[in-house]
DNA sequence: CGACAGATTGACGAAAGTCAATTACGGTGG
DNA sequence: CCACCGTAATTGACTTTCGTCAATCTGTCG
């Protein structure tokens, strides 16, 4: 009955702030959910009714305009936290990119529990601060970088963040599968799929990367890619 | 000696989470600082040595690329909190846009104090979550909006956020002074000063706004401006 | 093997950037 | 109070980048 004791993210999710007794208290409030790829867990603008831990899978946070233009504003991985505690509305959609498992809590239950457990709130604060830093760096990418710079930075970022069956050290990977299609890459970088496709081919032609299949990326010249990421003109 | 008891932001800054005794403890750790317009308080990439409350004035948070391109990633007003607690590095510059007063704390002192005062951390968490929401909405603006849409949204945002000698209710202002020059507006919106200038003139020509002096904006047709903000094509 | 979504490629257009010249504001000092 | 100066902002001509639309290709899966 107590899923937490066997939970694969027990020591990496915010639950790591809690002792055995407390985590089982929290666990009793939580519900396991399976999501299929493409399924939306939380809708933009709806009342903030639930928060969740990601157990397995990858999800996107996105906002869109009335005419359909979309911007992905965050990507979450196993052990990451989802939702807006202490707030009335969630400002973005949360959608599974792959099949996923999440552990959901009612917002009000979670908020109450968190207020009674400062260590949990502290963990949440550290995560939120880190996410804010990351998001602010993304502003520079969206506001000031060219398409080539955006894509180079994106690839480097992915090579450092994917491959996280955590634990054992593994530096930046030079070959990996993206969990995104071209449209999603475009929605992350503020570009169109055509531009993403063209610039990727440029990189291929320059020998910086190889793209053996749709979602697979192999970085052949990391230094070169990093040069493009800093300053496309060099 | 105890500045806190007379502090104008005592009840709006994160200090509002603390009782009289605790705030005076915190106050003993704080240092008053005057900044002149243009002065940088924290440099991007340097060790995170201090955090601060803004007492008076407006400051920008910004990052830049090696060739000088700059993106403003945040703007802070009186009662707002500055800096990166619980972290090793600050990821952006903090620079005064106007003459300003801040109340600074050594990061390590503040971190220790915060961990001992859950209510303070909670306040900080709520602020950080709100700032993250705001920053994520900014991603949509930078990634997916046209210049006209960006500027219309910016003006509406400003009309709602300025005019905060707080307290007394005052809805969105239809006339206000921007605390930014054209270059700074460009650095917020990911544009050039020329484009900002041209689109502002378009709005003037359409009778949406008036620009009686360099930094003054008068919104003449808020509905029209909101229409442009949502969808420039309408 | 074939169908279909996803990705690529090409031709074209539009939006924003660049560079350069001009104008206007706002502060200073006479 | 007015003239002057320097910075900031505007304006114009031109270029570049990226987006749009349409056609084609490809790999994934039934």
mmCIF file of N, CA and C in Angstrom, chain A residues 29-106:
data_model
loop_
_atom_site.group_PDB
_atom_site.id
_atom_site.type_symbol
_atom_site.label_atom_id
_atom_site.label_comp_id
_atom_site.label_asym_id
_atom_site.label_seq_id
_atom_site.Cartn_x
_atom_site.Cartn_y
_atom_site.Cartn_z
ATOM 1 N N UNK A 29 -1.608 10.831 0.916
ATOM 2 C CA UNK A 29 -2.383 11.866 0.219
ATOM 3 C C UNK A 29 -2.210 11.788 -1.294
ATOM 4 N N UNK A 30 -1.199 11.021 -1.705
ATOM 5 C CA UNK A 30 -0.862 11.028 -3.129
ATOM 6 C C UNK A 30 -1.585 9.960 -3.922
ATOM 7 N N UNK A 31 -1.744 10.209 -5.184
ATOM 8 C CA UNK A 31 -2.361 9.252 -6.102
ATOM 9 C C UNK A 31 -1.432 8.989 -7.278
ATOM 10 N N UNK A 32 -1.263 7.742 -7.560
ATOM 11 C CA UNK A 32 -0.510 7.351 -8.745
ATOM 12 C C UNK A 32 -1.330 7.573 -9.998
ATOM 13 N N UNK A 33 -0.685 8.081 -11.048
ATOM 14 C CA UNK A 33 -1.399 8.252 -12.319
ATOM 15 C C UNK A 33 -0.516 7.830 -13.467
ATOM 16 N N UNK A 34 -1.118 7.174 -14.424
ATOM 17 C CA UNK A 34 -0.422 6.892 -15.675
ATOM 18 C C UNK A 34 -0.906 7.864 -16.728
ATOM 19 N N UNK A 35 0.011 8.409 -17.485
ATOM 20 C CA UNK A 35 -0.362 9.290 -18.589
ATOM 21 C C UNK A 35 0.175 8.685 -19.878
ATOM 22 N N UNK A 36 -0.606 8.802 -20.935
ATOM 23 C CA UNK A 36 -0.081 8.367 -22.235
ATOM 24 C C UNK A 36 0.491 9.585 -22.942
ATOM 25 N N UNK A 37 1.426 9.343 -23.842
ATOM 26 C CA UNK A 37 2.054 10.443 -24.569
ATOM 27 C C UNK A 37 0.984 11.317 -25.208
ATOM 28 N N UNK A 38 1.112 12.612 -25.026
ATOM 29 C CA UNK A 38 0.151 13.542 -25.605
ATOM 30 C C UNK A 38 -0.946 13.962 -24.645
ATOM 31 N N UNK A 39 -1.088 13.232 -23.555
ATOM 32 C CA UNK A 39 -2.154 13.533 -22.600
ATOM 33 C C UNK A 39 -1.818 14.774 -21.766
ATOM 34 N N UNK A 40 -2.814 15.618 -21.561
ATOM 35 C CA UNK A 40 -2.590 16.835 -20.777
ATOM 36 C C UNK A 40 -3.104 16.659 -19.357
ATOM 37 N N UNK A 41 -2.226 16.927 -18.404
ATOM 38 C CA UNK A 41 -2.556 16.737 -16.990
ATOM 39 C C UNK A 41 -3.194 17.985 -16.390
ATOM 40 N N UNK A 42 -2.664 19.150 -16.778
ATOM 41 C CA UNK A 42 -3.165 20.411 -16.231
ATOM 42 C C UNK A 42 -3.353 21.384 -17.387
ATOM 43 N N UNK A 43 -4.459 22.103 -17.384
ATOM 44 C CA UNK A 43 -4.738 23.047 -18.457
ATOM 45 C C UNK A 43 -4.463 24.476 -18.010
ATOM 46 N N UNK A 44 -3.886 25.222 -18.918
ATOM 47 C CA UNK A 44 -3.596 26.645 -18.713
ATOM 48 C C UNK A 44 -4.848 27.372 -18.252
ATOM 49 N N UNK A 45 -4.708 28.163 -17.184
ATOM 50 C CA UNK A 45 -5.807 29.014 -16.773
ATOM 51 C C UNK A 45 -6.810 28.346 -15.849
ATOM 52 N N UNK A 46 -6.749 27.023 -15.724
ATOM 53 C CA UNK A 46 -7.710 26.381 -14.832
ATOM 54 C C UNK A 46 -7.267 26.568 -13.384
ATOM 55 N N UNK A 47 -8.223 26.398 -12.477
ATOM 56 C CA UNK A 47 -7.873 26.515 -11.071
ATOM 57 C C UNK A 47 -6.807 25.487 -10.732
ATOM 58 N N UNK A 48 -5.896 25.915 -9.907
ATOM 59 C CA UNK A 48 -4.776 25.061 -9.547
ATOM 60 C C UNK A 48 -5.249 24.002 -8.557
ATOM 61 N N UNK A 49 -5.658 22.845 -9.084
ATOM 62 C CA UNK A 49 -6.238 21.822 -8.217
ATOM 63 C C UNK A 49 -5.252 20.755 -7.809
ATOM 64 N N UNK A 50 -4.199 20.600 -8.620
ATOM 65 C CA UNK A 50 -3.260 19.563 -8.230
ATOM 66 C C UNK A 50 -1.818 19.884 -8.563
ATOM 67 N N UNK A 51 -0.960 19.260 -7.785
ATOM 68 C CA UNK A 51 0.483 19.319 -8.009
ATOM 69 C C UNK A 51 0.939 17.869 -8.079
ATOM 70 N N UNK A 52 2.182 17.649 -8.513
ATOM 71 C CA UNK A 52 2.601 16.262 -8.699
ATOM 72 C C UNK A 52 4.119 16.122 -8.709
ATOM 73 N N UNK A 53 4.569 14.934 -8.431
ATOM 74 C CA UNK A 53 5.944 14.550 -8.680
ATOM 75 C C UNK A 53 5.980 13.686 -9.932
ATOM 76 N N UNK A 54 6.994 13.889 -10.753
ATOM 77 C CA UNK A 54 7.168 13.022 -11.912
ATOM 78 C C UNK A 54 7.954 11.798 -11.473
ATOM 79 N N UNK A 55 7.382 10.633 -11.701
ATOM 80 C CA UNK A 55 8.080 9.389 -11.359
ATOM 81 C C UNK A 55 8.840 8.880 -12.574
ATOM 82 N N UNK A 56 8.149 8.931 -13.714
ATOM 83 C CA UNK A 56 8.783 8.426 -14.924
ATOM 84 C C UNK A 56 8.210 9.155 -16.129
ATOM 85 N N UNK A 57 9.033 9.390 -17.135
ATOM 86 C CA UNK A 57 8.564 10.051 -18.342
ATOM 87 C C UNK A 57 8.999 11.499 -18.411
ATOM 88 N N UNK A 58 8.640 12.148 -19.501
ATOM 89 C CA UNK A 58 9.003 13.537 -19.721
ATOM 90 C C UNK A 58 7.749 14.313 -20.087
ATOM 91 N N UNK A 59 7.613 15.504 -19.488
ATOM 92 C CA UNK A 59 6.434 16.324 -19.761
ATOM 93 C C UNK A 59 6.864 17.729 -20.142
ATOM 94 N N UNK A 60 6.010 18.409 -20.873
ATOM 95 C CA UNK A 60 6.290 19.795 -21.248
ATOM 96 C C UNK A 60 5.318 20.731 -20.551
ATOM 97 N N UNK A 61 5.798 21.940 -20.258
ATOM 98 C CA UNK A 61 4.934 23.030 -19.815
ATOM 99 C C UNK A 61 4.837 23.995 -20.983
ATOM 100 N N UNK A 62 3.630 24.409 -21.341
ATOM 101 C CA UNK A 62 3.498 25.270 -22.515
ATOM 102 C C UNK A 62 2.385 26.284 -22.352
ATOM 103 N N UNK A 63 2.559 27.418 -23.022
ATOM 104 C CA UNK A 63 1.481 28.404 -23.113
ATOM 105 C C UNK A 63 1.243 28.689 -24.573
ATOM 106 N N UNK A 64 0.055 29.172 -24.887
ATOM 107 C CA UNK A 64 -0.206 29.469 -26.291
ATOM 108 C C UNK A 64 -1.069 30.701 -26.435
ATOM 109 N N UNK A 65 -1.051 31.248 -27.634
ATOM 110 C CA UNK A 65 -1.828 32.443 -27.931
ATOM 111 C C UNK A 65 -3.124 32.027 -28.611
ATOM 112 N N UNK A 66 -4.044 32.994 -28.702
ATOM 113 C CA UNK A 66 -5.381 32.667 -29.202
ATOM 114 C C UNK A 66 -5.344 32.104 -30.621
ATOM 115 N N UNK A 67 -4.342 32.477 -31.413
ATOM 116 C CA UNK A 67 -4.302 31.980 -32.781
ATOM 117 C C UNK A 67 -3.476 30.698 -32.914
ATOM 118 N N UNK A 68 -3.079 30.110 -31.791
ATOM 119 C CA UNK A 68 -2.458 28.800 -31.856
ATOM 120 C C UNK A 68 -0.946 28.787 -31.706
ATOM 121 N N UNK A 69 -0.302 29.943 -31.825
ATOM 122 C CA UNK A 69 1.142 29.949 -31.606
ATOM 123 C C UNK A 69 1.444 29.421 -30.214
ATOM 124 N N UNK A 70 2.424 28.537 -30.120
ATOM 125 C CA UNK A 70 2.722 27.921 -28.830
ATOM 126 C C UNK A 70 4.172 28.130 -28.439
ATOM 127 N N UNK A 71 4.400 28.270 -27.144
ATOM 128 C CA UNK A 71 5.757 28.346 -26.622
ATOM 129 C C UNK A 71 5.886 27.362 -25.478
ATOM 130 N N UNK A 72 6.867 26.477 -25.567
ATOM 131 C CA UNK A 72 7.154 25.583 -24.453
ATOM 132 C C UNK A 72 7.963 26.364 -23.424
ATOM 133 N N UNK A 73 7.511 26.375 -22.181
ATOM 134 C CA UNK A 73 8.155 27.188 -21.150
ATOM 135 C C UNK A 73 8.899 26.350 -20.119
ATOM 136 N N UNK A 74 8.858 25.041 -20.292
ATOM 137 C CA UNK A 74 9.590 24.194 -19.366
ATOM 138 C C UNK A 74 9.457 22.738 -19.762
ATOM 139 N N UNK A 75 10.443 21.954 -19.399
ATOM 140 C CA UNK A 75 10.415 20.509 -19.633
ATOM 141 C C UNK A 75 10.771 19.840 -18.319
ATOM 142 N N UNK A 76 9.987 18.876 -17.915
ATOM 143 C CA UNK A 76 10.246 18.226 -16.631
ATOM 144 C C UNK A 76 10.547 16.744 -16.806
ATOM 145 N N UNK A 77 11.421 16.256 -15.950
ATOM 146 C CA UNK A 77 11.954 14.903 -16.007
ATOM 147 C C UNK A 77 11.631 14.176 -14.703
ATOM 148 N N UNK A 78 11.899 12.876 -14.672
ATOM 149 C CA UNK A 78 11.644 12.129 -13.436
ATOM 150 C C UNK A 78 12.296 12.795 -12.233
ATOM 151 N N UNK A 79 11.589 12.839 -11.152
ATOM 152 C CA UNK A 79 11.939 13.445 -9.868
ATOM 153 C C UNK A 79 11.627 14.937 -9.818
ATOM 154 N N UNK A 80 11.268 15.536 -10.939
ATOM 155 C CA UNK A 80 10.891 16.951 -10.922
ATOM 156 C C UNK A 80 9.478 17.144 -10.380
ATOM 157 N N UNK A 81 9.228 18.353 -9.969
ATOM 158 C CA UNK A 81 7.944 18.719 -9.366
ATOM 159 C C UNK A 81 7.107 19.496 -10.382
ATOM 160 N N UNK A 82 5.813 19.264 -10.368
ATOM 161 C CA UNK A 82 4.908 19.891 -11.321
ATOM 162 C C UNK A 82 3.818 20.660 -10.587
ATOM 163 N N UNK A 83 3.461 21.816 -11.098
ATOM 164 C CA UNK A 83 2.283 22.508 -10.592
ATOM 165 C C UNK A 83 2.619 23.766 -9.841
ATOM 166 N N UNK A 84 1.586 24.445 -9.408
ATOM 167 C CA UNK A 84 1.750 25.745 -8.775
ATOM 168 C C UNK A 84 1.160 25.704 -7.382
ATOM 169 N N UNK A 85 2.002 25.401 -6.363
ATOM 170 C CA UNK A 85 1.483 25.448 -5.001
ATOM 171 C C UNK A 85 1.233 26.896 -4.579
ATOM 172 N N UNK A 86 0.394 27.083 -3.609
ATOM 173 C CA UNK A 86 0.138 28.422 -3.058
ATOM 174 C C UNK A 86 -0.332 29.412 -4.104
ATOM 175 N N UNK A 87 -1.032 28.935 -5.091
ATOM 176 C CA UNK A 87 -1.505 29.874 -6.101
ATOM 177 C C UNK A 87 -2.868 29.458 -6.589
ATOM 178 N N UNK A 88 -3.574 30.393 -7.149
ATOM 179 C CA UNK A 88 -4.936 30.093 -7.552
ATOM 180 C C UNK A 88 -4.987 29.433 -8.932
ATOM 181 N N UNK A 89 -4.118 29.862 -9.812
ATOM 182 C CA UNK A 89 -4.181 29.365 -11.180
ATOM 183 C C UNK A 89 -2.852 28.830 -11.664
ATOM 184 N N UNK A 90 -2.928 27.783 -12.468
ATOM 185 C CA UNK A 90 -1.737 27.358 -13.172
ATOM 186 C C UNK A 90 -1.719 28.091 -14.495
ATOM 187 N N UNK A 91 -0.547 28.617 -14.858
ATOM 188 C CA UNK A 91 -0.475 29.525 -15.988
ATOM 189 C C UNK A 91 -0.122 28.826 -17.294
ATOM 190 N N UNK A 92 0.030 27.497 -17.238
ATOM 191 C CA UNK A 92 0.477 26.810 -18.439
ATOM 192 C C UNK A 92 -0.083 25.393 -18.472
ATOM 193 N N UNK A 93 -0.075 24.822 -19.648
ATOM 194 C CA UNK A 93 -0.471 23.431 -19.806
ATOM 195 C C UNK A 93 0.660 22.522 -19.366
ATOM 196 N N UNK A 94 0.307 21.380 -18.828
ATOM 197 C CA UNK A 94 1.290 20.352 -18.537
ATOM 198 C C UNK A 94 0.880 19.115 -19.326
ATOM 199 N N UNK A 95 1.727 18.715 -20.259
ATOM 200 C CA UNK A 95 1.372 17.643 -21.196
ATOM 201 C C UNK A 95 2.490 16.615 -21.270
ATOM 202 N N UNK A 96 2.118 15.355 -21.276
ATOM 203 C CA UNK A 96 3.119 14.288 -21.353
ATOM 204 C C UNK A 96 3.677 14.198 -22.768
ATOM 205 N N UNK A 97 4.996 14.171 -22.866
ATOM 206 C CA UNK A 97 5.641 13.981 -24.171
ATOM 207 C C UNK A 97 5.860 12.498 -24.451
ATOM 208 N N UNK A 98 6.044 11.761 -23.384
ATOM 209 C CA UNK A 98 6.161 10.305 -23.478
ATOM 210 C C UNK A 98 5.109 9.732 -22.539
ATOM 211 N N UNK A 99 4.877 8.446 -22.597
ATOM 212 C CA UNK A 99 4.081 7.830 -21.542
ATOM 213 C C UNK A 99 4.756 8.168 -20.219
ATOM 214 N N UNK A 100 3.960 8.410 -19.194
ATOM 215 C CA UNK A 100 4.558 8.911 -17.953
ATOM 216 C C UNK A 100 3.802 8.412 -16.723
ATOM 217 N N UNK A 101 4.516 8.380 -15.616
ATOM 218 C CA UNK A 101 3.911 8.112 -14.318
ATOM 219 C C UNK A 101 4.090 9.348 -13.446
ATOM 220 N N UNK A 102 3.027 9.779 -12.827
ATOM 221 C CA UNK A 102 3.142 10.887 -11.888
ATOM 222 C C UNK A 102 2.433 10.525 -10.594
ATOM 223 N N UNK A 103 2.829 11.221 -9.539
ATOM 224 C CA UNK A 103 2.243 11.021 -8.226
ATOM 225 C C UNK A 103 1.582 12.346 -7.857
ATOM 226 N N UNK A 104 0.259 12.418 -7.922
ATOM 227 C CA UNK A 104 -0.436 13.695 -7.770
ATOM 228 C C UNK A 104 -0.963 13.903 -6.354
ATOM 229 N N UNK A 105 -1.083 15.179 -6.000
ATOM 230 C CA UNK A 105 -1.663 15.573 -4.728
ATOM 231 C C UNK A 105 -2.660 16.692 -4.984
ATOM 232 N N UNK A 106 -3.698 16.727 -4.204
ATOM 233 C CA UNK A 106 -4.567 17.901 -4.279
ATOM 234 C C UNK A 106 -3.762 19.095 -3.791
#
